[in-house]
Amino acid sequence: MTTLALFSKPNNPHAWGVLNEIVSWAQLKGLRVLVGPDKGGWDGKNWSSELIESARQEADIAIAIGGDGTLLGVARNLFGWGKPILGVNLGTLGFLTDVAAKDIERMLDAIQAGEYTVEDRILLEAGLDGEESRGLAFNDVVFTNGGFGRLAQFDVFVDEQPVFSLRADGLIITTPTGSTAYALSANGPILHPSLAAIALVPLNPHSLTARPISLPSSVKVEVVVRGTVESRVVCDGQPYGGPLTDGTRVHVSQGATTVKMLHLKDYNLFKTLQQKLNWSSPRER
């Protein structure tokens, strides 16, 4: 029997309603479901430890009910456990959440029939010199100026080779998954999810020539903080470490594990981009 772990968007009655609808449909179709206690298992800061642990140990598929932020949170809790994640979209754009709430029954039929594909997507790992803990990012590792309204300065190296010295509001190091998120707003490239690639995207650089750079994901990036402006590192919106001062070195490389994204058979990346970014669709060939 296929076991589904359900994670709903926190503090969102609509998401709880969709969760209950999925539970009802799943039970009718003979699927086992794992859900948290009251209100989707949210304890104020994270989903309940019971739900997370049962998802890690027992689930075949995790379903995130909400927007891309909800799916990122689910992925963060399941890093390294190899659980395919499917998103039900209740948000606006929803690049990562493929399935509309109105298509729940069709989604469950497809899962029951095995009519889906699973796609491996890379992670980024960030580490500070001298620190054992690591930050993991499914979307991006972002260096910011700490919100003080002053330009930060960074020296950037790739595989120990100098690339550029940057004065900017920040620097985004993005995965293909994150290339349609914050990096897109900073005029970064859209990377196909199947690519083993990352991109360095300057954030409001004080330069007319600073451009995004696409790189193979096998490279090791080192960012050295310069100057008197404190900077910070944020992994998928979660702070990593404390304030960074002059001379602090941060290493970013591809993580050792991947996130498994589940798509129904009719998923089409370019159709998603057309819909979400309002691209005009070409005439049929």
Coordinates of C-alpha atoms in Angstrom, one line a residue:
M1 CA 0.0 0.0 0.0
T2 CA 1.3 3.5 -0.9
T3 CA 1.8 5.7 2.1
L4 CA 1.4 9.5 1.8
A5 CA 2.7 12.0 4.3
L6 CA 0.7 15.3 4.2
F7 CA 2.2 18.6 5.1
S8 CA -0.1 21.7 4.9
K9 CA 0.7 25.4 4.8
P10 CA 0.9 26.7 8.4
N11 CA -2.0 28.7 9.8
N12 CA -4.0 28.5 6.6
P13 CA -7.6 27.2 6.9
H14 CA -7.8 26.7 3.2
A15 CA -4.8 24.4 3.3
W16 CA -6.3 22.4 6.2
G17 CA -9.5 22.0 4.2
V18 CA -7.5 20.7 1.2
L19 CA -5.6 18.3 3.5
N20 CA -8.8 16.9 4.9
E21 CA -10.1 16.5 1.3
I22 CA -7.0 14.6 0.3
V23 CA -7.4 12.4 3.4
S24 CA -11.0 11.5 2.4
W25 CA -10.1 10.8 -1.2
A26 CA -7.0 8.8 -0.3
Q27 CA -8.9 6.6 2.2
L28 CA -11.5 5.9 -0.5
K29 CA -8.8 4.8 -2.9
G30 CA -7.0 2.6 -0.4
L31 CA -4.0 4.8 0.2
R32 CA -2.5 5.2 3.6
V33 CA -2.0 8.7 4.9
L34 CA 0.2 10.2 7.6
V35 CA -1.0 13.5 9.1
G36 CA 0.0 15.5 12.1
P37 CA -2.3 16.5 15.0
D38 CA -4.6 19.5 15.0
K39 CA -4.2 22.0 12.2
G40 CA -1.9 19.9 10.0
G41 CA 0.7 19.1 12.7
W42 CA 2.1 22.7 13.0
D43 CA 3.6 23.5 16.4
G44 CA 4.3 27.2 15.8
K45 CA 7.8 26.8 14.4
N46 CA 7.7 23.5 12.4
W47 CA 5.6 20.6 11.7
S48 CA 5.3 18.2 14.6
S49 CA 8.3 15.9 15.2
E50 CA 5.9 12.9 15.1
L51 CA 4.8 13.8 11.6
I52 CA 8.3 14.5 10.4
E53 CA 9.7 11.3 11.8
S54 CA 6.9 9.1 10.5
A55 CA 7.3 10.7 7.1
R56 CA 11.0 9.9 7.1
Q57 CA 10.5 6.3 8.2
E58 CA 7.3 5.3 6.6
A59 CA 6.2 7.5 3.8
D60 CA 6.5 6.6 0.1
I61 CA 5.6 10.1 -1.0
A62 CA 5.4 13.5 0.8
I63 CA 2.8 16.0 -0.4
A64 CA 3.2 19.7 0.4
I65 CA -0.1 21.6 0.4
G66 CA 0.5 25.3 0.0
G67 CA 3.0 27.3 -2.1
D68 CA 6.7 27.0 -3.0
G69 CA 7.6 28.1 0.6
T70 CA 5.7 25.1 2.0
L71 CA 7.4 22.7 -0.3
L72 CA 10.8 24.2 0.6
G73 CA 10.0 23.6 4.3
V74 CA 9.0 20.0 3.6
A75 CA 12.2 19.4 1.6
R76 CA 14.3 20.9 4.4
N77 CA 12.8 18.4 6.9
L78 CA 13.3 15.5 4.6
F79 CA 16.8 16.3 3.2
G80 CA 18.8 13.0 2.9
W81 CA 15.8 10.7 3.3
G82 CA 15.1 10.1 -0.4
K83 CA 11.4 10.8 -0.2
P84 CA 9.7 12.1 -3.5
I85 CA 7.9 15.3 -2.9
L86 CA 4.8 16.5 -4.8
G87 CA 3.3 20.0 -4.4
V88 CA -0.4 21.0 -4.3
N89 CA -0.5 24.7 -5.2
L90 CA -2.6 27.0 -3.1
G91 CA -0.4 30.0 -3.8
T92 CA 0.2 32.4 -6.7
L93 CA 3.1 31.4 -8.8
G94 CA 4.0 28.0 -7.5
F95 CA 6.9 26.9 -9.7
L96 CA 7.5 23.9 -7.5
T97 CA 3.9 23.0 -6.7
D98 CA 2.5 21.4 -9.8
V99 CA -0.9 20.2 -8.9
A100 CA -4.0 22.5 -8.5
A101 CA -6.3 21.9 -5.6
K102 CA -9.1 21.1 -8.0
D103 CA -7.1 18.1 -9.4
I104 CA -6.7 16.2 -6.2
E105 CA -8.6 13.2 -7.3
R106 CA -6.7 13.0 -10.6
M107 CA -3.5 13.3 -8.6
L108 CA -4.3 10.4 -6.3
D109 CA -5.4 8.2 -9.2
A110 CA -2.1 8.9 -10.9
I111 CA -0.2 8.1 -7.7
Q112 CA -2.1 4.9 -7.3
A113 CA -1.5 3.8 -10.9
G114 CA 2.2 4.8 -10.7
E115 CA 1.7 7.3 -13.5
Y116 CA 4.4 9.8 -12.4
T117 CA 8.0 10.5 -12.8
V118 CA 10.6 11.3 -10.1
E119 CA 13.3 13.9 -10.8
D120 CA 16.5 14.4 -8.8
R121 CA 17.4 18.0 -8.1
I122 CA 20.7 19.2 -6.6
L123 CA 21.2 21.0 -3.3
L124 CA 23.8 23.5 -2.3
E125 CA 25.8 23.3 0.9
A126 CA 27.3 26.3 2.6
G127 CA 30.0 26.2 5.2
L128 CA 31.9 28.8 7.3
D129 CA 35.6 28.4 7.9
G130 CA 36.1 26.7 11.2
E131 CA 32.4 25.7 11.6
E132 CA 31.2 22.1 11.6
S133 CA 27.6 22.9 10.9
R134 CA 26.5 23.3 7.3
G135 CA 23.6 25.2 5.7
L136 CA 21.7 23.3 3.0
A137 CA 19.7 25.0 0.2
F138 CA 17.3 23.7 -2.3
N139 CA 16.8 27.1 -4.0
D140 CA 19.7 29.3 -3.2
V141 CA 22.4 30.6 -0.9
V142 CA 22.1 34.3 -0.6
F143 CA 24.7 36.7 0.8
T144 CA 23.1 40.0 1.9
N145 CA 24.2 43.3 3.3
G146 CA 22.4 42.7 6.5
G147 CA 19.7 45.2 5.7
F148 CA 21.7 48.3 6.7
G149 CA 21.2 50.1 3.4
R150 CA 24.9 50.1 2.5
L151 CA 26.7 48.1 -0.2
A152 CA 28.5 45.0 0.9
Q153 CA 31.7 43.9 -0.7
F154 CA 32.7 40.3 -1.6
D155 CA 35.6 38.7 -3.4
V156 CA 34.4 35.6 -5.3
F157 CA 36.6 32.6 -6.2
V158 CA 35.7 29.5 -8.2
D159 CA 37.9 26.5 -7.7
E160 CA 40.4 28.8 -6.1
Q161 CA 40.6 31.0 -9.2
P162 CA 39.6 34.7 -8.7
V163 CA 36.3 35.6 -10.5
F164 CA 35.4 39.1 -9.4
S165 CA 35.3 41.6 -6.6
L166 CA 31.7 42.7 -6.1
R167 CA 30.1 45.8 -4.4
A168 CA 26.4 45.1 -4.3
D169 CA 23.4 44.6 -2.1
G170 CA 24.3 40.9 -2.2
L171 CA 25.1 37.8 -4.2
I172 CA 22.8 34.9 -5.0
I173 CA 24.2 31.4 -5.7
T174 CA 21.3 29.5 -7.1
T175 CA 20.5 25.9 -8.1
P176 CA 18.4 25.2 -11.2
T177 CA 15.4 25.0 -8.9
G178 CA 16.0 28.4 -7.4
S179 CA 16.7 30.0 -10.8
T180 CA 12.9 30.8 -11.1
A181 CA 12.8 32.3 -7.6
Y182 CA 14.8 35.2 -6.1
A183 CA 17.5 34.9 -8.8
L184 CA 14.9 35.4 -11.5
S185 CA 14.0 38.8 -9.9
A186 CA 17.7 39.7 -10.1
N187 CA 17.8 39.0 -13.9
G188 CA 19.5 35.6 -13.4
P189 CA 19.3 32.9 -16.0
I190 CA 16.6 30.2 -16.0
L191 CA 18.4 26.9 -15.6
H192 CA 16.6 23.7 -16.7
P193 CA 16.1 21.5 -13.6
S194 CA 17.9 18.6 -15.2
L195 CA 21.2 20.6 -15.5
A196 CA 24.1 19.9 -13.2
A197 CA 24.6 23.7 -12.9
I198 CA 24.5 26.7 -10.6
A199 CA 24.6 30.4 -11.3
L200 CA 26.2 33.3 -9.5
V201 CA 23.8 36.3 -9.6
P202 CA 24.9 39.7 -8.3
L203 CA 22.1 41.5 -6.4
N204 CA 21.9 45.2 -7.4
P205 CA 25.7 45.5 -8.2
H206 CA 27.3 49.0 -8.3
S207 CA 28.6 48.2 -11.7
L208 CA 27.4 48.3 -15.3
T209 CA 29.3 45.1 -16.2
A210 CA 28.6 42.7 -13.3
R211 CA 26.6 39.9 -15.0
P212 CA 25.3 36.5 -13.8
I213 CA 27.6 33.5 -14.5
S214 CA 26.4 29.9 -15.1
L215 CA 28.8 27.3 -13.8
P216 CA 28.9 23.5 -13.6
S217 CA 27.6 22.3 -10.2
S218 CA 30.9 20.5 -9.6
V219 CA 32.8 23.7 -8.8
K220 CA 33.6 25.0 -5.4
V221 CA 32.7 28.6 -4.8
E222 CA 34.4 30.7 -2.1
V223 CA 33.0 34.0 -1.0
V224 CA 35.2 36.3 1.1
V225 CA 33.6 39.2 2.9
R226 CA 35.4 42.5 2.6
G227 CA 35.0 46.0 4.1
T228 CA 33.2 47.2 7.2
V229 CA 29.6 46.3 6.3
E230 CA 28.4 43.2 8.1
S231 CA 26.9 40.6 5.8
R232 CA 24.8 37.5 6.4
V233 CA 24.3 34.2 4.7
V234 CA 20.7 32.9 4.1
C235 CA 19.9 29.4 2.9
D236 CA 16.4 29.1 1.4
G237 CA 15.3 32.0 3.5
Q238 CA 16.8 30.5 6.7
P239 CA 19.7 32.4 8.4
Y240 CA 23.0 30.4 8.5
G241 CA 25.6 31.4 11.0
G242 CA 25.9 34.9 12.5
P243 CA 27.0 38.3 11.0
L244 CA 30.0 38.0 8.7
T245 CA 32.8 40.5 9.1
D246 CA 35.8 41.5 7.0
G247 CA 37.9 38.4 6.0
T248 CA 35.2 35.8 6.7
R249 CA 35.3 33.0 4.2
V250 CA 32.2 31.0 3.2
H251 CA 32.5 27.9 1.0
V252 CA 29.5 26.8 -1.2
S253 CA 29.4 23.6 -3.2
Q254 CA 27.0 21.0 -4.4
G255 CA 25.5 18.9 -1.6
A256 CA 26.0 15.2 -1.2
T257 CA 22.3 14.4 -1.6
T258 CA 19.4 15.5 -3.8
V259 CA 15.8 16.3 -3.5
K260 CA 13.4 14.0 -5.4
M261 CA 10.6 15.9 -7.0
L262 CA 7.5 14.0 -8.1
H263 CA 5.6 15.1 -11.2
L264 CA 2.5 13.6 -12.8
K265 CA 3.1 12.2 -16.3
D266 CA 1.6 15.3 -18.0
Y267 CA 4.0 17.7 -16.3
N268 CA 5.6 20.1 -18.9
L269 CA 8.3 22.6 -17.7
F270 CA 7.8 24.9 -20.6
K271 CA 4.1 25.0 -20.2
T272 CA 4.6 25.9 -16.6
L273 CA 7.0 28.7 -17.6
Q274 CA 4.5 30.0 -20.1
Q275 CA 1.7 30.1 -17.5
K276 CA 3.7 31.5 -14.6
L277 CA 5.7 34.1 -16.5
N278 CA 3.0 35.0 -19.0
W279 CA 5.1 34.0 -22.0
S280 CA 3.3 33.9 -25.3
S281 CA 3.0 30.3 -26.6
P282 CA 4.4 29.5 -30.0
R283 CA 2.1 28.2 -32.7
E284 CA 1.8 24.5 -33.0
R285 CA 4.5 22.9 -35.2

